[in-house]
Amino acid sequence: MLEIHKIPVHTPYPIGPVNSYLINNRPYTLVDPGPDTEEAKVSLTKRLTSLGVVLSDISRVVLTHYHTDHSGLARWLSGITGAHVYVHKYEVRKLTFDYDFFQERLPFLREAGLPTEVLREILEDIDPVEKPVLPQTGLEILHGGEVLEFEGGSLLTLHLPGHSDGHICLYDEASKNFLAGDFILKHITPNPNMEPDPSDFNKRLPTLSQYLNGLEFLENVGARLILPGHGENIDNSRDAVSRAKKHHRERLAVVTSILEGNSLSVYQVMRVLFPHATGFQIYLGISEAFAHLDCLLAGGNVTKKEIGGVSFFRKAS
Ligand SMILES: [Zn+2]
Ligand SMILES: [Zn+2]
């Protein structure tokens, strides 16, 4: 049996701590070590010590996705322990020194009809934590479907995109424990983050459709306990899946009603959904609005017209 310990690690973000998980079986493995901050290093090391594990015991680090709060400490850990870092192939480019998150998404922000001063407001909302970067050696690329073997058990990697295109979950088929990363959380719904298609950077991935497909998959997995990347465990996966589905169904209905008799840009839709958003929250709001509009467009529920490089959406008649 695998012995899995939850380790809440400090982050400077409004979401609060990130949950790192220690698999206390050889080879000792840490899932999502946390952000690269001194506070995170202290909370992680302290808890590992109380579990009788020293850092040098860690030989594998698995990243569920590239976000700073989950992945930042992978490089530091690998540097001091020699641990190999396991990450999905789509996340690798986003964890390099040269990666420019906004540059890659600028065409979409232009298409959204974002006023210049609002774009500036987003860009000036600087992340307090340095951008995470992968170590140069000891990288293990995941595609989903790999089995990570341990003394006493194994974890199956599952590629479940939607929150990030290279998002990985881990499933212990023996105990039916499901390590979810940010795929599903107890009290909030993860943002279907705007992502360019890795095979054509001018196109957006259908992140909400990908996410809804992932929820269908999770519903059929029959997980007993979900161990999420933030907050409390989820002991009823079917309820959690139906709550997440309901949330998106309702938001799709709200977006459709906003477009009843109106032709609006993504920015205008975002302002109706999140009137008080500031700084980076505006970016997240645009991402949320785009995900739902792209999904409605694919389903024939809305139409899209481009004027001067900006897309305007309207409810289909
Ligand atoms: Zn995330
Ligand atoms: Zn997170």
mmCIF file of N, CA and C in Angstrom, residues 59-189:
data_model
loop_
_atom_site.group_PDB
_atom_site.id
_atom_site.type_symbol
_atom_site.label_atom_id
_atom_site.label_comp_id
_atom_site.label_asym_id
_atom_site.label_seq_id
_atom_site.Cartn_x
_atom_site.Cartn_y
_atom_site.Cartn_z
ATOM 1 N N SER A 59 13.848 11.097 -4.183
ATOM 2 C CA SER A 59 14.503 10.820 -5.463
ATOM 3 C C SER A 59 13.626 11.112 -6.681
ATOM 4 N N ARG A 60 12.343 11.421 -6.443
ATOM 5 C CA ARG A 60 11.478 11.821 -7.573
ATOM 6 C C ARG A 60 10.616 13.005 -7.169
ATOM 7 N N VAL A 61 10.482 13.947 -8.099
ATOM 8 C CA VAL A 61 9.536 15.059 -7.928
ATOM 9 C C VAL A 61 8.594 14.994 -9.125
ATOM 10 N N VAL A 62 7.294 14.951 -8.866
ATOM 11 C CA VAL A 62 6.325 14.933 -9.967
ATOM 12 C C VAL A 62 5.562 16.250 -9.937
ATOM 13 N N LEU A 63 5.451 16.902 -11.096
ATOM 14 C CA LEU A 63 4.700 18.166 -11.176
ATOM 15 C C LEU A 63 3.365 17.907 -11.862
ATOM 16 N N THR A 64 2.263 18.312 -11.211
ATOM 17 C CA THR A 64 0.954 18.133 -11.857
ATOM 18 C C THR A 64 0.805 19.124 -13.009
ATOM 19 N N HIS A 65 1.356 20.344 -12.828
ATOM 20 C CA HIS A 65 1.328 21.344 -13.906
ATOM 21 C C HIS A 65 2.322 22.450 -13.586
ATOM 22 N N TYR A 66 2.452 23.399 -14.522
ATOM 23 C CA TYR A 66 3.573 24.341 -14.458
ATOM 24 C C TYR A 66 3.365 25.520 -13.508
ATOM 25 N N HIS A 67 2.175 25.731 -12.980
ATOM 26 C CA HIS A 67 1.913 26.939 -12.195
ATOM 27 C C HIS A 67 2.895 27.101 -11.037
ATOM 28 N N THR A 68 3.286 28.388 -10.831
ATOM 29 C CA THR A 68 4.347 28.757 -9.884
ATOM 30 C C THR A 68 4.138 28.171 -8.492
ATOM 31 N N ASP A 69 2.875 28.159 -8.016
ATOM 32 C CA ASP A 69 2.629 27.694 -6.647
ATOM 33 C C ASP A 69 2.890 26.185 -6.495
ATOM 34 N N HIS A 70 2.872 25.459 -7.598
ATOM 35 C CA HIS A 70 3.062 24.002 -7.536
ATOM 36 C C HIS A 70 4.498 23.582 -7.879
ATOM 37 N N SER A 71 5.099 24.289 -8.855
ATOM 38 C CA SER A 71 6.307 23.741 -9.481
ATOM 39 C C SER A 71 7.614 24.408 -9.066
ATOM 40 N N GLY A 72 7.530 25.601 -8.421
ATOM 41 C CA GLY A 72 8.725 26.436 -8.202
ATOM 42 C C GLY A 72 9.905 25.740 -7.561
ATOM 43 N N LEU A 73 9.651 24.885 -6.565
ATOM 44 C CA LEU A 73 10.774 24.304 -5.807
ATOM 45 C C LEU A 73 11.395 23.076 -6.470
ATOM 46 N N ALA A 74 10.892 22.665 -7.633
ATOM 47 C CA ALA A 74 11.420 21.445 -8.271
ATOM 48 C C ALA A 74 12.920 21.588 -8.566
ATOM 49 N N ARG A 75 13.302 22.752 -9.066
ATOM 50 C CA ARG A 75 14.696 22.968 -9.456
ATOM 51 C C ARG A 75 15.604 22.941 -8.218
ATOM 52 N N TRP A 76 15.188 23.621 -7.173
ATOM 53 C CA TRP A 76 15.954 23.662 -5.916
ATOM 54 C C TRP A 76 16.113 22.254 -5.348
ATOM 55 N N LEU A 77 15.012 21.510 -5.304
ATOM 56 C CA LEU A 77 15.049 20.154 -4.754
ATOM 57 C C LEU A 77 15.951 19.244 -5.563
ATOM 58 N N SER A 78 15.818 19.347 -6.880
ATOM 59 C CA SER A 78 16.626 18.501 -7.736
ATOM 60 C C SER A 78 18.109 18.853 -7.583
ATOM 61 N N GLY A 79 18.396 20.154 -7.389
ATOM 62 C CA GLY A 79 19.783 20.607 -7.204
ATOM 63 C C GLY A 79 20.407 20.018 -5.949
ATOM 64 N N ILE A 80 19.657 19.929 -4.853
ATOM 65 C CA ILE A 80 20.277 19.437 -3.611
ATOM 66 C C ILE A 80 20.121 17.937 -3.404
ATOM 67 N N THR A 81 19.172 17.315 -4.101
ATOM 68 C CA THR A 81 18.960 15.876 -3.853
ATOM 69 C C THR A 81 19.309 15.011 -5.064
ATOM 70 N N GLY A 82 19.391 15.634 -6.241
ATOM 71 C CA GLY A 82 19.600 14.853 -7.467
ATOM 72 C C GLY A 82 18.311 14.179 -7.933
ATOM 73 N N ALA A 83 17.178 14.556 -7.309
ATOM 74 C CA ALA A 83 15.886 13.949 -7.683
ATOM 75 C C ALA A 83 15.567 14.236 -9.144
ATOM 76 N N HIS A 84 14.996 13.248 -9.821
ATOM 77 C CA HIS A 84 14.522 13.466 -11.179
ATOM 78 C C HIS A 84 13.163 14.159 -11.128
ATOM 79 N N VAL A 85 12.913 15.024 -12.119
ATOM 80 C CA VAL A 85 11.657 15.778 -12.143
ATOM 81 C C VAL A 85 10.789 15.265 -13.283
ATOM 82 N N TYR A 86 9.572 14.852 -12.951
ATOM 83 C CA TYR A 86 8.620 14.286 -13.916
ATOM 84 C C TYR A 86 7.578 15.344 -14.263
ATOM 85 N N VAL A 87 7.426 15.618 -15.546
ATOM 86 C CA VAL A 87 6.502 16.680 -15.972
ATOM 87 C C VAL A 87 5.962 16.347 -17.361
ATOM 88 N N HIS A 88 4.715 16.744 -17.629
ATOM 89 C CA HIS A 88 4.133 16.476 -18.948
ATOM 90 C C HIS A 88 4.857 17.287 -20.020
ATOM 91 N N LYS A 89 4.947 16.721 -21.210
ATOM 92 C CA LYS A 89 5.716 17.377 -22.292
ATOM 93 C C LYS A 89 5.199 18.785 -22.621
ATOM 94 N N TYR A 90 3.878 19.027 -22.491
ATOM 95 C CA TYR A 90 3.354 20.362 -22.827
ATOM 96 C C TYR A 90 3.749 21.438 -21.820
ATOM 97 N N GLU A 91 4.201 21.035 -20.629
ATOM 98 C CA GLU A 91 4.555 22.025 -19.604
ATOM 99 C C GLU A 91 6.029 22.440 -19.697
ATOM 100 N N VAL A 92 6.833 21.654 -20.416
ATOM 101 C CA VAL A 92 8.285 21.878 -20.417
ATOM 102 C C VAL A 92 8.640 23.278 -20.957
ATOM 103 N N ARG A 93 8.036 23.650 -22.090
ATOM 104 C CA ARG A 93 8.342 24.963 -22.692
ATOM 105 C C ARG A 93 7.988 26.109 -21.747
ATOM 106 N N LYS A 94 6.952 25.904 -20.904
ATOM 107 C CA LYS A 94 6.484 26.969 -20.011
ATOM 108 C C LYS A 94 7.351 27.077 -18.760
ATOM 109 N N LEU A 95 8.291 26.155 -18.606
ATOM 110 C CA LEU A 95 9.154 26.143 -17.426
ATOM 111 C C LEU A 95 10.611 26.360 -17.839
ATOM 112 N N THR A 96 10.800 27.310 -18.791
ATOM 113 C CA THR A 96 12.158 27.653 -19.231
ATOM 114 C C THR A 96 12.379 29.151 -19.007
ATOM 115 N N PHE A 97 13.658 29.569 -18.953
ATOM 116 C CA PHE A 97 13.991 30.982 -18.715
ATOM 117 C C PHE A 97 13.369 31.890 -19.776
ATOM 118 N N ASP A 98 13.333 31.413 -21.031
ATOM 119 C CA ASP A 98 12.892 32.266 -22.140
ATOM 120 C C ASP A 98 11.380 32.408 -22.247
ATOM 121 N N TYR A 99 10.635 31.606 -21.492
ATOM 122 C CA TYR A 99 9.200 31.565 -21.709
ATOM 123 C C TYR A 99 8.542 32.902 -21.348
ATOM 124 N N ASP A 100 7.754 33.433 -22.286
ATOM 125 C CA ASP A 100 7.052 34.690 -22.055
ATOM 126 C C ASP A 100 5.551 34.413 -22.108
ATOM 127 N N PHE A 101 4.958 34.257 -20.939
ATOM 128 C CA PHE A 101 3.552 33.889 -20.790
ATOM 129 C C PHE A 101 2.636 34.847 -21.566
ATOM 130 N N PHE A 102 2.834 36.158 -21.378
ATOM 131 C CA PHE A 102 1.918 37.118 -21.996
ATOM 132 C C PHE A 102 2.155 37.266 -23.497
ATOM 133 N N GLN A 103 3.435 37.186 -23.899
ATOM 134 C CA GLN A 103 3.741 37.295 -25.322
ATOM 135 C C GLN A 103 2.963 36.237 -26.112
ATOM 136 N N GLU A 104 2.917 35.024 -25.553
ATOM 137 C CA GLU A 104 2.234 33.919 -26.219
ATOM 138 C C GLU A 104 0.721 34.155 -26.301
ATOM 139 N N ARG A 105 0.205 34.923 -25.365
ATOM 140 C CA ARG A 105 -1.254 35.111 -25.286
ATOM 141 C C ARG A 105 -1.718 36.477 -25.804
ATOM 142 N N LEU A 106 -0.751 37.337 -26.212
ATOM 143 C CA LEU A 106 -1.121 38.679 -26.687
ATOM 144 C C LEU A 106 -2.142 38.667 -27.827
ATOM 145 N N PRO A 107 -1.977 37.785 -28.844
ATOM 146 C CA PRO A 107 -2.976 37.787 -29.925
ATOM 147 C C PRO A 107 -4.398 37.542 -29.398
ATOM 148 N N PHE A 108 -4.528 36.708 -28.372
ATOM 149 C CA PHE A 108 -5.856 36.414 -27.820
ATOM 150 C C PHE A 108 -6.392 37.618 -27.036
ATOM 151 N N LEU A 109 -5.487 38.306 -26.328
ATOM 152 C CA LEU A 109 -5.924 39.486 -25.561
ATOM 153 C C LEU A 109 -6.360 40.597 -26.526
ATOM 154 N N ARG A 110 -5.657 40.689 -27.676
ATOM 155 C CA ARG A 110 -6.073 41.675 -28.700
ATOM 156 C C ARG A 110 -7.434 41.286 -29.243
ATOM 157 N N GLU A 111 -7.603 40.005 -29.550
ATOM 158 C CA GLU A 111 -8.878 39.517 -30.091
ATOM 159 C C GLU A 111 -10.015 39.767 -29.090
ATOM 160 N N ALA A 112 -9.666 39.773 -27.791
ATOM 161 C CA ALA A 112 -10.678 39.973 -26.745
ATOM 162 C C ALA A 112 -11.154 41.420 -26.670
ATOM 163 N N GLY A 113 -10.435 42.341 -27.376
ATOM 164 C CA GLY A 113 -10.837 43.748 -27.369
ATOM 165 C C GLY A 113 -10.430 44.463 -26.091
ATOM 166 N N LEU A 114 -9.301 44.060 -25.534
ATOM 167 C CA LEU A 114 -8.818 44.654 -24.290
ATOM 168 C C LEU A 114 -8.295 46.073 -24.548
ATOM 169 N N PRO A 115 -8.798 47.090 -23.840
ATOM 170 C CA PRO A 115 -8.235 48.438 -24.018
ATOM 171 C C PRO A 115 -6.761 48.449 -23.576
ATOM 172 N N THR A 116 -5.964 49.313 -24.207
ATOM 173 C CA THR A 116 -4.513 49.351 -23.926
ATOM 174 C C THR A 116 -4.226 49.563 -22.444
ATOM 175 N N GLU A 117 -4.999 50.475 -21.812
ATOM 176 C CA GLU A 117 -4.696 50.762 -20.389
ATOM 177 C C GLU A 117 -4.997 49.549 -19.500
ATOM 178 N N VAL A 118 -5.958 48.733 -19.914
ATOM 179 C CA VAL A 118 -6.279 47.529 -19.119
ATOM 180 C C VAL A 118 -5.177 46.487 -19.304
ATOM 181 N N LEU A 119 -4.670 46.374 -20.546
ATOM 182 C CA LEU A 119 -3.562 45.459 -20.808
ATOM 183 C C LEU A 119 -2.369 45.866 -19.938
ATOM 184 N N ARG A 120 -2.128 47.187 -19.866
ATOM 185 C CA ARG A 120 -1.017 47.682 -19.040
ATOM 186 C C ARG A 120 -1.244 47.315 -17.572
ATOM 187 N N GLU A 121 -2.493 47.473 -17.125
ATOM 188 C CA GLU A 121 -2.815 47.146 -15.723
ATOM 189 C C GLU A 121 -2.502 45.667 -15.415
ATOM 190 N N ILE A 122 -2.804 44.789 -16.375
ATOM 191 C CA ILE A 122 -2.522 43.354 -16.169
ATOM 192 C C ILE A 122 -1.008 43.131 -16.116
ATOM 193 N N LEU A 123 -0.295 43.723 -17.093
ATOM 194 C CA LEU A 123 1.155 43.498 -17.186
ATOM 195 C C LEU A 123 1.907 44.075 -15.987
ATOM 196 N N GLU A 124 1.337 45.125 -15.381
ATOM 197 C CA GLU A 124 2.018 45.756 -14.237
ATOM 198 C C GLU A 124 1.750 45.022 -12.927
ATOM 199 N N ASP A 125 0.826 44.072 -12.950
ATOM 200 C CA ASP A 125 0.521 43.302 -11.736
ATOM 201 C C ASP A 125 1.524 42.148 -11.646
ATOM 202 N N ILE A 126 2.709 42.473 -11.146
ATOM 203 C CA ILE A 126 3.836 41.530 -11.176
ATOM 204 C C ILE A 126 3.658 40.416 -10.137
ATOM 205 N N ASP A 127 3.957 39.192 -10.546
ATOM 206 C CA ASP A 127 3.939 38.024 -9.646
ATOM 207 C C ASP A 127 5.045 38.203 -8.595
ATOM 208 N N PRO A 128 4.705 38.066 -7.286
ATOM 209 C CA PRO A 128 5.738 38.248 -6.255
ATOM 210 C C PRO A 128 6.797 37.137 -6.255
ATOM 211 N N VAL A 129 6.512 36.032 -6.937
ATOM 212 C CA VAL A 129 7.453 34.905 -6.944
ATOM 213 C C VAL A 129 8.098 34.807 -8.324
ATOM 214 N N GLU A 130 9.384 34.504 -8.311
ATOM 215 C CA GLU A 130 10.098 34.357 -9.583
ATOM 216 C C GLU A 130 9.523 33.208 -10.408
ATOM 217 N N LYS A 131 9.605 33.358 -11.713
ATOM 218 C CA LYS A 131 9.077 32.356 -12.632
ATOM 219 C C LYS A 131 9.790 31.008 -12.428
ATOM 220 N N PRO A 132 9.006 29.914 -12.319
ATOM 221 C CA PRO A 132 9.667 28.625 -12.135
ATOM 222 C C PRO A 132 10.369 28.127 -13.402
ATOM 223 N N VAL A 133 11.498 27.465 -13.204
ATOM 224 C CA VAL A 133 12.282 26.928 -14.317
ATOM 225 C C VAL A 133 12.685 25.500 -13.959
ATOM 226 N N LEU A 134 12.649 24.619 -14.932
ATOM 227 C CA LEU A 134 13.011 23.216 -14.682
ATOM 228 C C LEU A 134 14.531 23.065 -14.556
ATOM 229 N N PRO A 135 14.988 22.033 -13.845
ATOM 230 C CA PRO A 135 16.436 21.781 -13.816
ATOM 231 C C PRO A 135 16.913 21.337 -15.200
ATOM 232 N N GLN A 136 18.221 21.468 -15.447
ATOM 233 C CA GLN A 136 18.722 21.124 -16.783
ATOM 234 C C GLN A 136 18.971 19.638 -16.971
ATOM 235 N N THR A 137 19.103 18.939 -15.848
ATOM 236 C CA THR A 137 19.322 17.490 -15.959
ATOM 237 C C THR A 137 18.261 16.751 -15.150
ATOM 238 N N GLY A 138 18.146 15.469 -15.419
ATOM 239 C CA GLY A 138 17.236 14.635 -14.631
ATOM 240 C C GLY A 138 15.774 14.886 -14.911
ATOM 241 N N LEU A 139 15.469 15.292 -16.145
ATOM 242 C CA LEU A 139 14.079 15.549 -16.514
ATOM 243 C C LEU A 139 13.447 14.280 -17.088
ATOM 244 N N GLU A 140 12.259 13.952 -16.641
ATOM 245 C CA GLU A 140 11.545 12.780 -17.156
ATOM 246 C C GLU A 140 10.235 13.285 -17.746
ATOM 247 N N ILE A 141 10.065 13.095 -19.042
ATOM 248 C CA ILE A 141 8.894 13.648 -19.732
ATOM 249 C C ILE A 141 7.723 12.664 -19.681
ATOM 250 N N LEU A 142 6.581 13.177 -19.246
ATOM 251 C CA LEU A 142 5.370 12.357 -19.165
ATOM 252 C C LEU A 142 4.427 12.670 -20.332
ATOM 253 N N HIS A 143 3.645 11.672 -20.716
ATOM 254 C CA HIS A 143 2.611 11.873 -21.741
ATOM 255 C C HIS A 143 1.239 11.507 -21.195
ATOM 256 N N GLY A 144 1.235 10.861 -20.039
ATOM 257 C CA GLY A 144 0.000 10.292 -19.482
ATOM 258 C C GLY A 144 -0.025 8.811 -19.816
ATOM 259 N N GLY A 145 -0.401 7.975 -18.844
ATOM 260 C CA GLY A 145 -0.442 6.533 -19.074
ATOM 261 C C GLY A 145 0.771 5.807 -18.514
ATOM 262 N N GLU A 146 1.778 6.557 -18.014
ATOM 263 C CA GLU A 146 2.946 5.899 -17.416
ATOM 264 C C GLU A 146 2.578 5.360 -16.029
ATOM 265 N N VAL A 147 3.275 4.313 -15.627
ATOM 266 C CA VAL A 147 3.083 3.776 -14.277
ATOM 267 C C VAL A 147 4.367 4.051 -13.485
ATOM 268 N N LEU A 148 4.231 4.779 -12.387
ATOM 269 C CA LEU A 148 5.383 5.039 -11.511
ATOM 270 C C LEU A 148 5.374 3.969 -10.431
ATOM 271 N N GLU A 149 6.420 3.169 -10.444
ATOM 272 C CA GLU A 149 6.480 2.034 -9.515
ATOM 273 C C GLU A 149 7.110 2.439 -8.189
ATOM 274 N N PHE A 150 6.589 1.867 -7.099
ATOM 275 C CA PHE A 150 7.121 2.062 -5.747
ATOM 276 C C PHE A 150 7.250 0.703 -5.086
ATOM 277 N N GLU A 151 8.003 0.653 -3.994
ATOM 278 C CA GLU A 151 7.957 -0.552 -3.149
ATOM 279 C C GLU A 151 6.593 -0.521 -2.484
ATOM 280 N N GLY A 152 5.747 -1.472 -2.803
ATOM 281 C CA GLY A 152 4.426 -1.514 -2.150
ATOM 282 C C GLY A 152 3.297 -0.891 -2.932
ATOM 283 N N GLY A 153 3.526 -0.498 -4.174
ATOM 284 C CA GLY A 153 2.408 0.059 -4.947
ATOM 285 C C GLY A 153 2.851 0.787 -6.199
ATOM 286 N N SER A 154 1.905 1.455 -6.830
ATOM 287 C CA SER A 154 2.241 2.210 -8.039
ATOM 288 C C SER A 154 1.232 3.342 -8.232
ATOM 289 N N LEU A 155 1.638 4.325 -9.028
ATOM 290 C CA LEU A 155 0.757 5.431 -9.388
ATOM 291 C C LEU A 155 0.678 5.505 -10.904
ATOM 292 N N LEU A 156 -0.552 5.647 -11.410
ATOM 293 C CA LEU A 156 -0.759 5.783 -12.847
ATOM 294 C C LEU A 156 -0.865 7.267 -13.171
ATOM 295 N N THR A 157 -0.122 7.735 -14.191
ATOM 296 C CA THR A 157 -0.233 9.146 -14.576
ATOM 297 C C THR A 157 -1.391 9.294 -15.567
ATOM 298 N N LEU A 158 -2.208 10.338 -15.364
ATOM 299 C CA LEU A 158 -3.351 10.594 -16.244
ATOM 300 C C LEU A 158 -3.238 12.007 -16.796
ATOM 301 N N HIS A 159 -3.280 12.146 -18.102
ATOM 302 C CA HIS A 159 -3.218 13.474 -18.712
ATOM 303 C C HIS A 159 -4.633 14.048 -18.776
ATOM 304 N N LEU A 160 -4.897 15.061 -17.929
ATOM 305 C CA LEU A 160 -6.239 15.663 -17.883
ATOM 306 C C LEU A 160 -6.126 17.176 -18.080
ATOM 307 N N PRO A 161 -6.130 17.627 -19.347
ATOM 308 C CA PRO A 161 -5.972 19.067 -19.622
ATOM 309 C C PRO A 161 -7.253 19.860 -19.331
ATOM 310 N N GLY A 162 -7.142 21.178 -19.420
ATOM 311 C CA GLY A 162 -8.297 22.056 -19.191
ATOM 312 C C GLY A 162 -7.877 23.221 -18.305
ATOM 313 N N HIS A 163 -7.266 22.913 -17.148
ATOM 314 C CA HIS A 163 -6.714 23.969 -16.295
ATOM 315 C C HIS A 163 -5.347 24.374 -16.838
ATOM 316 N N SER A 164 -4.622 23.396 -17.343
ATOM 317 C CA SER A 164 -3.364 23.619 -18.054
ATOM 318 C C SER A 164 -3.262 22.479 -19.061
ATOM 319 N N ASP A 165 -2.680 22.739 -20.236
ATOM 320 C CA ASP A 165 -2.760 21.694 -21.271
ATOM 321 C C ASP A 165 -1.896 20.475 -20.973
ATOM 322 N N GLY A 166 -0.913 20.634 -20.064
ATOM 323 C CA GLY A 166 -0.116 19.472 -19.688
ATOM 324 C C GLY A 166 -0.397 19.039 -18.255
ATOM 325 N N HIS A 167 -1.638 19.181 -17.822
ATOM 326 C CA HIS A 167 -1.968 18.829 -16.434
ATOM 327 C C HIS A 167 -2.012 17.308 -16.260
ATOM 328 N N ILE A 168 -1.321 16.857 -15.216
ATOM 329 C CA ILE A 168 -1.250 15.426 -14.896
ATOM 330 C C ILE A 168 -1.939 15.176 -13.546
ATOM 331 N N CYS A 169 -2.728 14.130 -13.467
ATOM 332 C CA CYS A 169 -3.226 13.641 -12.177
ATOM 333 C C CYS A 169 -2.578 12.277 -11.951
ATOM 334 N N LEU A 170 -2.576 11.819 -10.707
ATOM 335 C CA LEU A 170 -1.953 10.529 -10.381
ATOM 336 C C LEU A 170 -2.982 9.664 -9.681
ATOM 337 N N TYR A 171 -3.081 8.415 -10.100
ATOM 338 C CA TYR A 171 -4.102 7.541 -9.523
ATOM 339 C C TYR A 171 -3.474 6.287 -8.945
ATOM 340 N N ASP A 172 -3.802 6.032 -7.677
ATOM 341 C CA ASP A 172 -3.369 4.805 -7.012
ATOM 342 C C ASP A 172 -4.534 3.815 -7.122
ATOM 343 N N GLU A 173 -4.433 2.903 -8.073
ATOM 344 C CA GLU A 173 -5.566 2.014 -8.347
ATOM 345 C C GLU A 173 -5.867 1.067 -7.178
ATOM 346 N N ALA A 174 -4.838 0.754 -6.370
ATOM 347 C CA ALA A 174 -5.047 -0.174 -5.249
ATOM 348 C C ALA A 174 -5.928 0.452 -4.165
ATOM 349 N N SER A 175 -5.624 1.709 -3.800
ATOM 350 C CA SER A 175 -6.381 2.360 -2.717
ATOM 351 C C SER A 175 -7.500 3.244 -3.267
ATOM 352 N N LYS A 176 -7.493 3.486 -4.576
ATOM 353 C CA LYS A 176 -8.421 4.399 -5.258
ATOM 354 C C LYS A 176 -8.256 5.848 -4.777
ATOM 355 N N ASN A 177 -7.018 6.201 -4.368
ATOM 356 C CA ASN A 177 -6.703 7.597 -4.059
ATOM 357 C C ASN A 177 -6.310 8.305 -5.349
ATOM 358 N N PHE A 178 -6.835 9.516 -5.514
ATOM 359 C CA PHE A 178 -6.645 10.264 -6.758
ATOM 360 C C PHE A 178 -5.971 11.591 -6.418
ATOM 361 N N LEU A 179 -4.711 11.745 -6.843
ATOM 362 C CA LEU A 179 -3.989 13.001 -6.609
ATOM 363 C C LEU A 179 -4.345 13.949 -7.739
ATOM 364 N N ALA A 180 -5.102 15.019 -7.407
ATOM 365 C CA ALA A 180 -5.783 15.793 -8.448
ATOM 366 C C ALA A 180 -5.053 17.042 -8.936
ATOM 367 N N GLY A 181 -4.004 17.508 -8.213
ATOM 368 C CA GLY A 181 -3.418 18.799 -8.574
ATOM 369 C C GLY A 181 -4.524 19.848 -8.558
ATOM 370 N N ASP A 182 -4.594 20.697 -9.575
ATOM 371 C CA ASP A 182 -5.667 21.703 -9.648
ATOM 372 C C ASP A 182 -6.794 21.243 -10.564
ATOM 373 N N PHE A 183 -6.863 19.950 -10.881
ATOM 374 C CA PHE A 183 -7.932 19.507 -11.776
ATOM 375 C C PHE A 183 -9.301 19.665 -11.128
ATOM 376 N N ILE A 184 -9.381 19.325 -9.849
ATOM 377 C CA ILE A 184 -10.655 19.515 -9.132
ATOM 378 C C ILE A 184 -10.346 19.870 -7.684
ATOM 379 N N LEU A 185 -11.067 20.897 -7.165
ATOM 380 C CA LEU A 185 -10.845 21.374 -5.800
ATOM 381 C C LEU A 185 -12.188 21.374 -5.080
ATOM 382 N N LYS A 186 -12.134 21.396 -3.736
ATOM 383 C CA LYS A 186 -13.384 21.245 -2.993
ATOM 384 C C LYS A 186 -14.297 22.476 -3.087
ATOM 385 N N HIS A 187 -13.720 23.680 -2.896
ATOM 386 C CA HIS A 187 -14.589 24.850 -2.774
ATOM 387 C C HIS A 187 -14.550 25.818 -3.956
ATOM 388 N N ILE A 188 -13.601 25.647 -4.864
ATOM 389 C CA ILE A 188 -13.565 26.549 -6.019
ATOM 390 C C ILE A 188 -13.416 25.742 -7.304
ATOM 391 N N THR A 189 -13.818 26.367 -8.413
ATOM 392 C CA THR A 189 -13.647 25.667 -9.693
ATOM 393 C C THR A 189 -12.404 26.217 -10.371
#
